[in-house]
mmCIF file of C-alpha atoms (C1' of nucleotides) in Angstrom:
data_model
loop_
_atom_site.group_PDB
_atom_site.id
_atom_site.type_symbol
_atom_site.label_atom_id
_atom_site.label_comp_id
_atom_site.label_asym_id
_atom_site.label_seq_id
_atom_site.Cartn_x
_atom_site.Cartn_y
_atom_site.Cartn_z
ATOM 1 C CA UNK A 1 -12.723 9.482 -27.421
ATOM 2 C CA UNK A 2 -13.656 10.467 -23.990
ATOM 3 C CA UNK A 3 -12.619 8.472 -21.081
ATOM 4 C CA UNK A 4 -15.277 6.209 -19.894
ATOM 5 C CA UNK A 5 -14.702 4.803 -23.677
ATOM 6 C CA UNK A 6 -11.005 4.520 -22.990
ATOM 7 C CA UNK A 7 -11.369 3.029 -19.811
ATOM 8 C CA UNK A 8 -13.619 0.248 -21.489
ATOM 9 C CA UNK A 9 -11.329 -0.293 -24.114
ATOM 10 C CA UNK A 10 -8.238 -1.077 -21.856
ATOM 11 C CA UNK A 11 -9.915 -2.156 -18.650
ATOM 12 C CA UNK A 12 -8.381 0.940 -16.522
ATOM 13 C CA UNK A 13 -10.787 2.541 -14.608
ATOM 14 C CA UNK A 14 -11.683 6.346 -15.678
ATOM 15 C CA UNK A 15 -10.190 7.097 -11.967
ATOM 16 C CA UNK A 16 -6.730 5.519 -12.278
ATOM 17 C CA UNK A 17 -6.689 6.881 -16.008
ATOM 18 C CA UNK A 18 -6.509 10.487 -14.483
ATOM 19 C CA UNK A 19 -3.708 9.333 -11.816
ATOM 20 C CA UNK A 20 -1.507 8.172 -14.144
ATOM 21 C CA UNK A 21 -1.722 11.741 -15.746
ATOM 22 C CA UNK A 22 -1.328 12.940 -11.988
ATOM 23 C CA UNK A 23 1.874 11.409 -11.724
ATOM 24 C CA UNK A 24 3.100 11.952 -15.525
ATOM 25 C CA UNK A 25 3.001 8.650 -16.525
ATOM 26 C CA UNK A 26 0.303 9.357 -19.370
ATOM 27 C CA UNK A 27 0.780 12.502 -21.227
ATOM 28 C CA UNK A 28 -2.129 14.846 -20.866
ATOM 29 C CA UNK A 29 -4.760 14.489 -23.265
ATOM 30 C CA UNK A 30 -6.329 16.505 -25.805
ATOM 31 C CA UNK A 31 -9.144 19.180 -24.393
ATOM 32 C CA UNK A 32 -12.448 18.803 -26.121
ATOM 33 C CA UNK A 33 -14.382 22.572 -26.476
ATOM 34 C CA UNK A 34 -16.592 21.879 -23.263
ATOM 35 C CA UNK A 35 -13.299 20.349 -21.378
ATOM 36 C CA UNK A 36 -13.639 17.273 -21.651
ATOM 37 C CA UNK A 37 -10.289 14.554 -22.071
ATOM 38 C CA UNK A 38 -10.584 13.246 -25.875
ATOM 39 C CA UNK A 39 -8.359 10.621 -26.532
ATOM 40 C CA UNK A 40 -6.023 9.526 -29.187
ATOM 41 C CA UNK A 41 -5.774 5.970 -30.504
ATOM 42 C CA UNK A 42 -2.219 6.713 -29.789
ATOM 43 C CA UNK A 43 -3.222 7.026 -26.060
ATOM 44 C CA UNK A 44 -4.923 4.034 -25.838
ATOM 45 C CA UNK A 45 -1.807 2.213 -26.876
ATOM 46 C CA UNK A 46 0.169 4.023 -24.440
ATOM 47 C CA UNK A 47 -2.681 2.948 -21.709
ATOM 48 C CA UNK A 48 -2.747 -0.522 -22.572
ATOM 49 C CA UNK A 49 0.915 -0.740 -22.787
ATOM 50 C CA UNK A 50 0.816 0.511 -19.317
ATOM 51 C CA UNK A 51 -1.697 -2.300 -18.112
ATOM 52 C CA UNK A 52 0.003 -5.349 -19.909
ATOM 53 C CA UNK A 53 3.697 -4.109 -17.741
ATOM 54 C CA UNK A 54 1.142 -3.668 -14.530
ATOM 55 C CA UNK A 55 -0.266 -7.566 -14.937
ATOM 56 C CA UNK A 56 3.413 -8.379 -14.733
ATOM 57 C CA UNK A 57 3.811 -7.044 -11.626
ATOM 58 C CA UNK A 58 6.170 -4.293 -12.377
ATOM 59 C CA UNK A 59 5.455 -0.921 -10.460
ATOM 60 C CA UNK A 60 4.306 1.991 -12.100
ATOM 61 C CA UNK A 61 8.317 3.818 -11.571
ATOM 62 C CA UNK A 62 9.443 0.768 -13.618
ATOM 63 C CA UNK A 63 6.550 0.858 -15.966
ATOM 64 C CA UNK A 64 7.631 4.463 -16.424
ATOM 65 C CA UNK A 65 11.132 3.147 -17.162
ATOM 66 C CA UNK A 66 9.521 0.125 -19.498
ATOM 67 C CA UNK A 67 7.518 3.402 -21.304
ATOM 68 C CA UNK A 68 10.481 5.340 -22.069
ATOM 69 C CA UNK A 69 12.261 2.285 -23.322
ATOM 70 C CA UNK A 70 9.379 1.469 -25.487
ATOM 71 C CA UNK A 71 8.998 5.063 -26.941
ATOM 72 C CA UNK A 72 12.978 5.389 -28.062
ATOM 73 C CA UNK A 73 13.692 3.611 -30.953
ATOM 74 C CA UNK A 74 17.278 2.900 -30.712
ATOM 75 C CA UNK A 75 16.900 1.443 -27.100
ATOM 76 C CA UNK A 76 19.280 -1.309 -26.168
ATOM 77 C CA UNK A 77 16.839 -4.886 -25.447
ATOM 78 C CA UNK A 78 19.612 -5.183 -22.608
ATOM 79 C CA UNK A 79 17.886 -2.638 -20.894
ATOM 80 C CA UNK A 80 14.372 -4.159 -21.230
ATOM 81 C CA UNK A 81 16.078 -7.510 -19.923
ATOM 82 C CA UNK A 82 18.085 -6.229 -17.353
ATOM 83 C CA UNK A 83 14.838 -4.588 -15.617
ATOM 84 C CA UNK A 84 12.722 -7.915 -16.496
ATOM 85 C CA UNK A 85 15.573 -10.225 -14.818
ATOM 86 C CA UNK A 86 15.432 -7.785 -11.847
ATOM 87 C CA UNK A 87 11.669 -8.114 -11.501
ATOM 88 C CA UNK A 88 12.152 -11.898 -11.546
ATOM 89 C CA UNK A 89 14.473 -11.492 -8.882
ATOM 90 C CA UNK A 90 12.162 -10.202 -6.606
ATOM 91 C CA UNK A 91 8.746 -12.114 -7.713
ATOM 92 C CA UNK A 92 10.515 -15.397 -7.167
ATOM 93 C CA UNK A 93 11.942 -14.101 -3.618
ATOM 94 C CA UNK A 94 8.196 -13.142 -2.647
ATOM 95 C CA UNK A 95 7.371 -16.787 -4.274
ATOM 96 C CA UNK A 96 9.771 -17.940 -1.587
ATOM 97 C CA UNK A 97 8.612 -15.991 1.304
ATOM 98 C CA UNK A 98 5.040 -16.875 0.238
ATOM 99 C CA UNK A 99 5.787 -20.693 0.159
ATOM 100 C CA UNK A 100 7.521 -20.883 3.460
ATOM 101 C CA UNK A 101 4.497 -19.042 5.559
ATOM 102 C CA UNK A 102 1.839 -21.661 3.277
ATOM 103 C CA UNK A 103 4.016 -24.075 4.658
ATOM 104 C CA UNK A 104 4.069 -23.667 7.907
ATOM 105 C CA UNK A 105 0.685 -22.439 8.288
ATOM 106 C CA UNK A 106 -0.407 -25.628 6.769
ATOM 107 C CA UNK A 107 1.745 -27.088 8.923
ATOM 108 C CA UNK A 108 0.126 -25.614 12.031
ATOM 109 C CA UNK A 109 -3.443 -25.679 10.709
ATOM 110 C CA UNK A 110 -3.153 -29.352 10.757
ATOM 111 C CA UNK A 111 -1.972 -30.064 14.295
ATOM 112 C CA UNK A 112 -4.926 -27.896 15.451
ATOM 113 C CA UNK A 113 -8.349 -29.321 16.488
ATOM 114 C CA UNK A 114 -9.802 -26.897 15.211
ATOM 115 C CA UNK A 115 -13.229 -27.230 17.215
ATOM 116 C CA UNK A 116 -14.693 -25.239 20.796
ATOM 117 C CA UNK A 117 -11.739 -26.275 22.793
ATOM 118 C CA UNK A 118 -9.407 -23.436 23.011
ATOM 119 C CA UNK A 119 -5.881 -25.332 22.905
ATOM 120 C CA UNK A 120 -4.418 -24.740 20.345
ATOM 121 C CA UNK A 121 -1.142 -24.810 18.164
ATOM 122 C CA UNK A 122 -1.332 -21.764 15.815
ATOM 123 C CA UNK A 123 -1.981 -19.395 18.953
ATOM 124 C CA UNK A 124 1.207 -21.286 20.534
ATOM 125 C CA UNK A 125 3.554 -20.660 17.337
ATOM 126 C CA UNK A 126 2.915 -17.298 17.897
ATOM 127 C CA UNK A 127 4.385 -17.743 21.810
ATOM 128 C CA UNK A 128 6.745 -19.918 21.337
ATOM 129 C CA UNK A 129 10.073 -20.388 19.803
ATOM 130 C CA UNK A 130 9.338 -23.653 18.189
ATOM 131 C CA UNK A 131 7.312 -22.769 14.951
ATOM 132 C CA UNK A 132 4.513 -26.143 15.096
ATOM 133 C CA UNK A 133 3.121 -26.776 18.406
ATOM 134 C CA UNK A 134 2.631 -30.175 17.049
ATOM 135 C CA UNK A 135 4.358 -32.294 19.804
ATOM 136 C CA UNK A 136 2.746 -31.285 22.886
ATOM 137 C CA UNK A 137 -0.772 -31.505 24.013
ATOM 138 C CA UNK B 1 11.481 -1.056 30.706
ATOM 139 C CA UNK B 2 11.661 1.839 28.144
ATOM 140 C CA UNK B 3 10.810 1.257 24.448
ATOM 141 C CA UNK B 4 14.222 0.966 22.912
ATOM 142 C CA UNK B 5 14.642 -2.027 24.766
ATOM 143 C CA UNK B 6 11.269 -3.523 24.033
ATOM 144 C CA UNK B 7 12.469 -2.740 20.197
ATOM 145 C CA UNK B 8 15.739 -4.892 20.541
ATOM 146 C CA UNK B 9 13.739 -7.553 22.742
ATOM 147 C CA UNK B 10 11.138 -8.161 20.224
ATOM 148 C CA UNK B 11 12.785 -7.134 16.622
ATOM 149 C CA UNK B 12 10.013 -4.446 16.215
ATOM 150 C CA UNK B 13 10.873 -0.626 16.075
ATOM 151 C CA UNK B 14 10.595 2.055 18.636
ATOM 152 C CA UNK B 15 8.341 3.740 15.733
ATOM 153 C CA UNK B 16 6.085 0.892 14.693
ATOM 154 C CA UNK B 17 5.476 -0.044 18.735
ATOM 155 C CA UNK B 18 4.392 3.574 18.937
ATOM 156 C CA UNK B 19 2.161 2.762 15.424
ATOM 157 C CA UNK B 20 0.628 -0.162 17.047
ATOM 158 C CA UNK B 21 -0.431 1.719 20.046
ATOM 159 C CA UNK B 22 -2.055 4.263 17.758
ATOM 160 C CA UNK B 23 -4.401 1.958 15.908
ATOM 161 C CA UNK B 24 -5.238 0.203 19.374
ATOM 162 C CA UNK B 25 -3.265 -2.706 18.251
ATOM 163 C CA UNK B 26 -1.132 -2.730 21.415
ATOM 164 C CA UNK B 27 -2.643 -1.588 25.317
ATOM 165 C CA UNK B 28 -0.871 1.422 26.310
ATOM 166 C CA UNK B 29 1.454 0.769 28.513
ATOM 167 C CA UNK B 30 2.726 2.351 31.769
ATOM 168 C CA UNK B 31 4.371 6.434 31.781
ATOM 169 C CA UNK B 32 7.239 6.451 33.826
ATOM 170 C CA UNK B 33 7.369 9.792 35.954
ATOM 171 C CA UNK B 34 9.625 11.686 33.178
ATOM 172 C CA UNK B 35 6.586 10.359 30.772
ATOM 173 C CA UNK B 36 8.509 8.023 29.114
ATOM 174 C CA UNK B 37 6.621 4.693 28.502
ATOM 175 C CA UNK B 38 7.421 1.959 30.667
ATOM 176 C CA UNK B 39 6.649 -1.813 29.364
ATOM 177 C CA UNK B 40 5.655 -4.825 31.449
ATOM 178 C CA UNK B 41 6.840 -8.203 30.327
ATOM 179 C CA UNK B 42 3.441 -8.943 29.079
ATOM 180 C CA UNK B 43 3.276 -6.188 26.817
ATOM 181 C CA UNK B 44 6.430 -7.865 25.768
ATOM 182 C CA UNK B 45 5.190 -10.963 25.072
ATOM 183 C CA UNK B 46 1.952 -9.269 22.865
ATOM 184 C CA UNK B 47 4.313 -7.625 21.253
ATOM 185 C CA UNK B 48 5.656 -10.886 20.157
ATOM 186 C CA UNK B 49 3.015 -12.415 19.283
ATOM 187 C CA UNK B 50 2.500 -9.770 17.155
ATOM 188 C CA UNK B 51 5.286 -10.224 15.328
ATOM 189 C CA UNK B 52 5.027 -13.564 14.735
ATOM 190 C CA UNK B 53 1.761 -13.330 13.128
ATOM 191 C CA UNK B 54 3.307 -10.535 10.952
ATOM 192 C CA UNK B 55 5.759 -13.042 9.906
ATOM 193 C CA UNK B 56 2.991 -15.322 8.537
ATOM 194 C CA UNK B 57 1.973 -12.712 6.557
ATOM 195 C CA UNK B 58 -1.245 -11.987 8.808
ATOM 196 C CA UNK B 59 -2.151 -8.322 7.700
ATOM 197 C CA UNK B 60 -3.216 -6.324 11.711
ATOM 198 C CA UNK B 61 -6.892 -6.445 11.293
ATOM 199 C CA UNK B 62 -6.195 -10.329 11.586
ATOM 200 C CA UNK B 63 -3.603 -9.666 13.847
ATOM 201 C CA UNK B 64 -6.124 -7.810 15.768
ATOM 202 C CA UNK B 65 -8.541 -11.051 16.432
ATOM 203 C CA UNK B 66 -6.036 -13.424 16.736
ATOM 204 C CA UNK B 67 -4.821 -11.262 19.433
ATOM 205 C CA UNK B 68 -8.544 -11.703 21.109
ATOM 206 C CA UNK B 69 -8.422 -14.972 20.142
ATOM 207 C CA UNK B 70 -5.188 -15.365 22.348
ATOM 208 C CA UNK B 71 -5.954 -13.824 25.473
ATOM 209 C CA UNK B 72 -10.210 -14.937 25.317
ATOM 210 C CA UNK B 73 -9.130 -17.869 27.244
ATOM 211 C CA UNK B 74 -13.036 -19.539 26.113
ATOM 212 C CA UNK B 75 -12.032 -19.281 22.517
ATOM 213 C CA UNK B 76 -12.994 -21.944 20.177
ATOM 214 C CA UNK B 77 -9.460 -23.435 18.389
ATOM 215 C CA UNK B 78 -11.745 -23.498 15.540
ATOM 216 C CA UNK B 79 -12.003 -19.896 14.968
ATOM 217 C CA UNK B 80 -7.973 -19.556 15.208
ATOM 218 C CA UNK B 81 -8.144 -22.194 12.152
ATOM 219 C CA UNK B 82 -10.721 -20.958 10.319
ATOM 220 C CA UNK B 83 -8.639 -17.541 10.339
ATOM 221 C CA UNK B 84 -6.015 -19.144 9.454
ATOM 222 C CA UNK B 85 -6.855 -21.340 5.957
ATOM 223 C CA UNK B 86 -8.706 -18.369 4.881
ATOM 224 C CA UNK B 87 -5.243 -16.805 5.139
ATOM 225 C CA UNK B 88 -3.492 -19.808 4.084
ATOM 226 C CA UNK B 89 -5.884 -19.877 0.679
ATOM 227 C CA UNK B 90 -4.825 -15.719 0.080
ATOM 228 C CA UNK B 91 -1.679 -16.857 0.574
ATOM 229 C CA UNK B 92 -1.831 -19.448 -2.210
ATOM 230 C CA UNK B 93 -3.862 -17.580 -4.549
ATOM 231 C CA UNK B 94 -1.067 -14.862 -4.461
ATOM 232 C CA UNK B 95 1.793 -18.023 -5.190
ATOM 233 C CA UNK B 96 -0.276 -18.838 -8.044
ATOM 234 C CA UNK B 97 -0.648 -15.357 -9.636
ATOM 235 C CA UNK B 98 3.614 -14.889 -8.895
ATOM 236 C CA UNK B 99 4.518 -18.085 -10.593
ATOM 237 C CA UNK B 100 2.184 -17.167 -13.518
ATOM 238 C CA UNK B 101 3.929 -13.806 -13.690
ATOM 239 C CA UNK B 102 7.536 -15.539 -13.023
ATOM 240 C CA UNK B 103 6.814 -18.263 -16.112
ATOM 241 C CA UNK B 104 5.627 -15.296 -18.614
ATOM 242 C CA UNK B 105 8.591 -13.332 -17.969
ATOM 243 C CA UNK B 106 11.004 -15.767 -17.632
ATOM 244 C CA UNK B 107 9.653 -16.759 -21.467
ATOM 245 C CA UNK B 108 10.051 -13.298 -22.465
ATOM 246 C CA UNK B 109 13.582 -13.095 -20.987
ATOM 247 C CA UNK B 110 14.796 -16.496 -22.821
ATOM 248 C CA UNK B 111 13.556 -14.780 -26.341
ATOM 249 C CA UNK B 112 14.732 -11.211 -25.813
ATOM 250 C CA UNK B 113 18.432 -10.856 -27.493
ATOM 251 C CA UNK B 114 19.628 -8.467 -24.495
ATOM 252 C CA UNK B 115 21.682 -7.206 -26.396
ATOM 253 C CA UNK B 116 22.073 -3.189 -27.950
ATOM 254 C CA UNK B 117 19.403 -4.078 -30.839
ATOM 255 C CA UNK B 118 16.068 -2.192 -30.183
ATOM 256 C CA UNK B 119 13.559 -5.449 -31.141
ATOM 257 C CA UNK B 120 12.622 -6.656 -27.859
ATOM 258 C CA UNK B 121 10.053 -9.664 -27.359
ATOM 259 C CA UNK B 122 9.124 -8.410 -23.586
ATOM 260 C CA UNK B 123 8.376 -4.787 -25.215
ATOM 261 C CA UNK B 124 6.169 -6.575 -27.387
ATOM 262 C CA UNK B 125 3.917 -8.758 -25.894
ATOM 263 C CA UNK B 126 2.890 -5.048 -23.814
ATOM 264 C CA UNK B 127 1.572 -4.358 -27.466
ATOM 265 C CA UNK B 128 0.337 -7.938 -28.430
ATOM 266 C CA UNK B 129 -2.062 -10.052 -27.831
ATOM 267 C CA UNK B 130 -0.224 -13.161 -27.724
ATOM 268 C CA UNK B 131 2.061 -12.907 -24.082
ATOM 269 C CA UNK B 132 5.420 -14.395 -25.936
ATOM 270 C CA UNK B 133 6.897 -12.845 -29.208
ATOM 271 C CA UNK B 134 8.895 -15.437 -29.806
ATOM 272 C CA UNK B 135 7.577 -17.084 -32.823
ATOM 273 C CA UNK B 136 8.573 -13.698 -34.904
ATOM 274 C CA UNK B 137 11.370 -12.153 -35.558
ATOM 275 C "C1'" DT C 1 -38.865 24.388 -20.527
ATOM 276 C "C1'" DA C 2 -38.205 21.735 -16.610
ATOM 277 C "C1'" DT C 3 -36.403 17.651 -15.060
ATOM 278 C "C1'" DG C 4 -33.888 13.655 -14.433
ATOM 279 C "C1'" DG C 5 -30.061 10.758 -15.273
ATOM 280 C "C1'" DT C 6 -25.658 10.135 -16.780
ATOM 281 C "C1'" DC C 7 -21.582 11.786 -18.068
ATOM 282 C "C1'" DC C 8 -17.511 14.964 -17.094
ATOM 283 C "C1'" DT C 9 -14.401 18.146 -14.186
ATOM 284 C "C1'" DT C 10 -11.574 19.240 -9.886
ATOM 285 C "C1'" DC C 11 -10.068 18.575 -5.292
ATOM 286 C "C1'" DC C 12 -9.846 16.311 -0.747
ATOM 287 C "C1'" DA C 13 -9.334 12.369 1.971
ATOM 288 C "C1'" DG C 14 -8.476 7.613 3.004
ATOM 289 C "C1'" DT C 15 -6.404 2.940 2.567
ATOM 290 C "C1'" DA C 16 -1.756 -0.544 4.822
ATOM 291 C "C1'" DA C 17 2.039 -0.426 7.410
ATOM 292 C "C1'" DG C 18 4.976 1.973 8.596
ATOM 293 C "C1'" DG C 19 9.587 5.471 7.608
ATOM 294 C "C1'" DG C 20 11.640 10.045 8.049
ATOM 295 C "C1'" DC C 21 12.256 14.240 9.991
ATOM 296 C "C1'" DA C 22 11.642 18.250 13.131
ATOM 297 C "C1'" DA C 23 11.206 20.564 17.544
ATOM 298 C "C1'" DG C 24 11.565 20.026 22.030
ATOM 299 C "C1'" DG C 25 12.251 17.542 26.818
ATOM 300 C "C1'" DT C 26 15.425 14.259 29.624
ATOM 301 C "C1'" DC C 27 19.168 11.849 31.262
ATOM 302 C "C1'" DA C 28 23.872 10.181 32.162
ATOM 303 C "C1'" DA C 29 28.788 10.849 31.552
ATOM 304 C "C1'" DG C 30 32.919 13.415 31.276
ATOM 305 C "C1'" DC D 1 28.345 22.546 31.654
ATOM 306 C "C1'" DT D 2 27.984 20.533 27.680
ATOM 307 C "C1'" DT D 3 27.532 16.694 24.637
ATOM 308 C "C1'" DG D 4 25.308 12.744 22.902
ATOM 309 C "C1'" DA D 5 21.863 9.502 23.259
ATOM 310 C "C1'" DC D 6 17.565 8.815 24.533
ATOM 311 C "C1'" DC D 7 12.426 10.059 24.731
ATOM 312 C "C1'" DT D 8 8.037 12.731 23.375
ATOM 313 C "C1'" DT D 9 4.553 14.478 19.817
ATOM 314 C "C1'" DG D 10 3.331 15.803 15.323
ATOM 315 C "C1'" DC D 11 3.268 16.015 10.522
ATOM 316 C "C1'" DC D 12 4.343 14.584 5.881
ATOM 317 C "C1'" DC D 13 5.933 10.739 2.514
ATOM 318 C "C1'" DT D 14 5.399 6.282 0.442
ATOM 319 C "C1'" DT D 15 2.275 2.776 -3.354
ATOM 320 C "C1'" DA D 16 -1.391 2.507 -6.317
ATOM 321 C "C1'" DC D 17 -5.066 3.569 -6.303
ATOM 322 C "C1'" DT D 18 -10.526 4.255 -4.669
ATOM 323 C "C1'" DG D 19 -14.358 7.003 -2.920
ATOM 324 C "C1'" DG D 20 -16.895 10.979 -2.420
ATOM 325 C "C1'" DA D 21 -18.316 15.857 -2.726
ATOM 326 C "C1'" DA D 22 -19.408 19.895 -5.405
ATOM 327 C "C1'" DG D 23 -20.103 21.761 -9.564
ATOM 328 C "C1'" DG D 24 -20.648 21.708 -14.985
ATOM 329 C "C1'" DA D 25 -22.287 19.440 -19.346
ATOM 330 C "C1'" DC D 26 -25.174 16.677 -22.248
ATOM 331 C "C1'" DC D 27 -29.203 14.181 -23.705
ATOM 332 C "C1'" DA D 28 -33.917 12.423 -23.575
ATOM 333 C "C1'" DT D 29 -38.429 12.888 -22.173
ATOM 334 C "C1'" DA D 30 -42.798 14.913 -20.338
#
DNA sequence: TATGGTCCTTCCAGTAAGGGCAAGGTCAAG
DNA sequence: CTTGACCTTGCCCTTACTGGAAGGACCATA
């Protein structure tokens, strides 16, 4: 299988399929005679395994970790968990961080006219302690 | 005022103040006669400004504008907003796609023993189709 | 057989937003 | 006079890729 078919088959583009042998998170391919990558169905498992960990956020060093884990058959699951509770960690502190600046910006983005005069609260947040220019003007 | 003090005045680093300069972000400021930069208050207060935009998650090209925005004293308030809810709406779509990712693995987490068995749930859905392996096992 | 178009290969460079480190100049204190 | 804490520039490192150039390979058609 060469690698346009690959990439098709696990929606990773031909590019990032040869940087994730760059950085030894694939293993390297077979050679066809004229040098071309042939592919295993083996190695599409191992590239869709890698996609499925990506759309859950995880970075590529953890998917690395999530690979190994997956490959040894007398893993611990604790393992797997531990990492996956770790990763929830952090997506529901960016969740946080995410939800307080969509608050406030809302926040802001209402107060402001919004039309050609040039007051205006967002600009003032930025100048100001106070976070909503709301009460002036 | 040299740029240590402009770093502890405005929570930004002596490195990233240099950074911003670089990219055009920042006017360069004054050289002192040992070459040293010397800030005014004003670059002070851009820096600032910066900073709070950072905080709301504005990424420098934006930061950029709204800095123009800022200091075009004929600016329309509308362009600051319109700026702004297209950042606000990036900022949601991102929420969205974190809770989606938080509620999958927090599923995955619930079924997965964690404990020093191999058969692991969150290992499988990377394999499956379905996103939960719950029902099995 | 020439030609064109589409694949494949490698390598180089760039992105965002800085961090780290090195080599060298400066300054103030003891 | 020396030490430590500043400052300067410059270059590489990070993450997770993407784009492009230059050069082979393959296939169909005129």
């Amino acid at each position: 299988m060469n690698i346009s078919k690959v990439a098709k088959l696990t929606g990773v583009s031909a590019k990032t399929i040869r940087y994730y042998e760059s950085i030894e998170l694939m293993p390297e391919p077979m050679r066809a005679e004229n040098g071309y990558r042939d592919y295993s169905d083996k190695d599409v498992d191992i590239l869709k395994f890698i996609q499925s960990a990506r759309k859950m956020g995880f970075a590529l060093k953890d998917v690395g970790n999530l690979l190994q884990l997956w490959q040894n058959k007398n893993r611990a699951s604790r393992d797997v968990r531990e990492l996956a509770e770790r990763h929830i960690k952090e997506v529901e502190n960016r969740i946080f961080e995410l939800q307080n600046i969509r608050d406030t910006l809302k926040n802001l983005v209402e107060c402001c006219h919004g039309d050609d005069r040039p007051d205006c609260p967002i600009l003032n947040s930025f100048v100001k302690e106070n976070n909503c220019g709301c009460e002036e003007t």
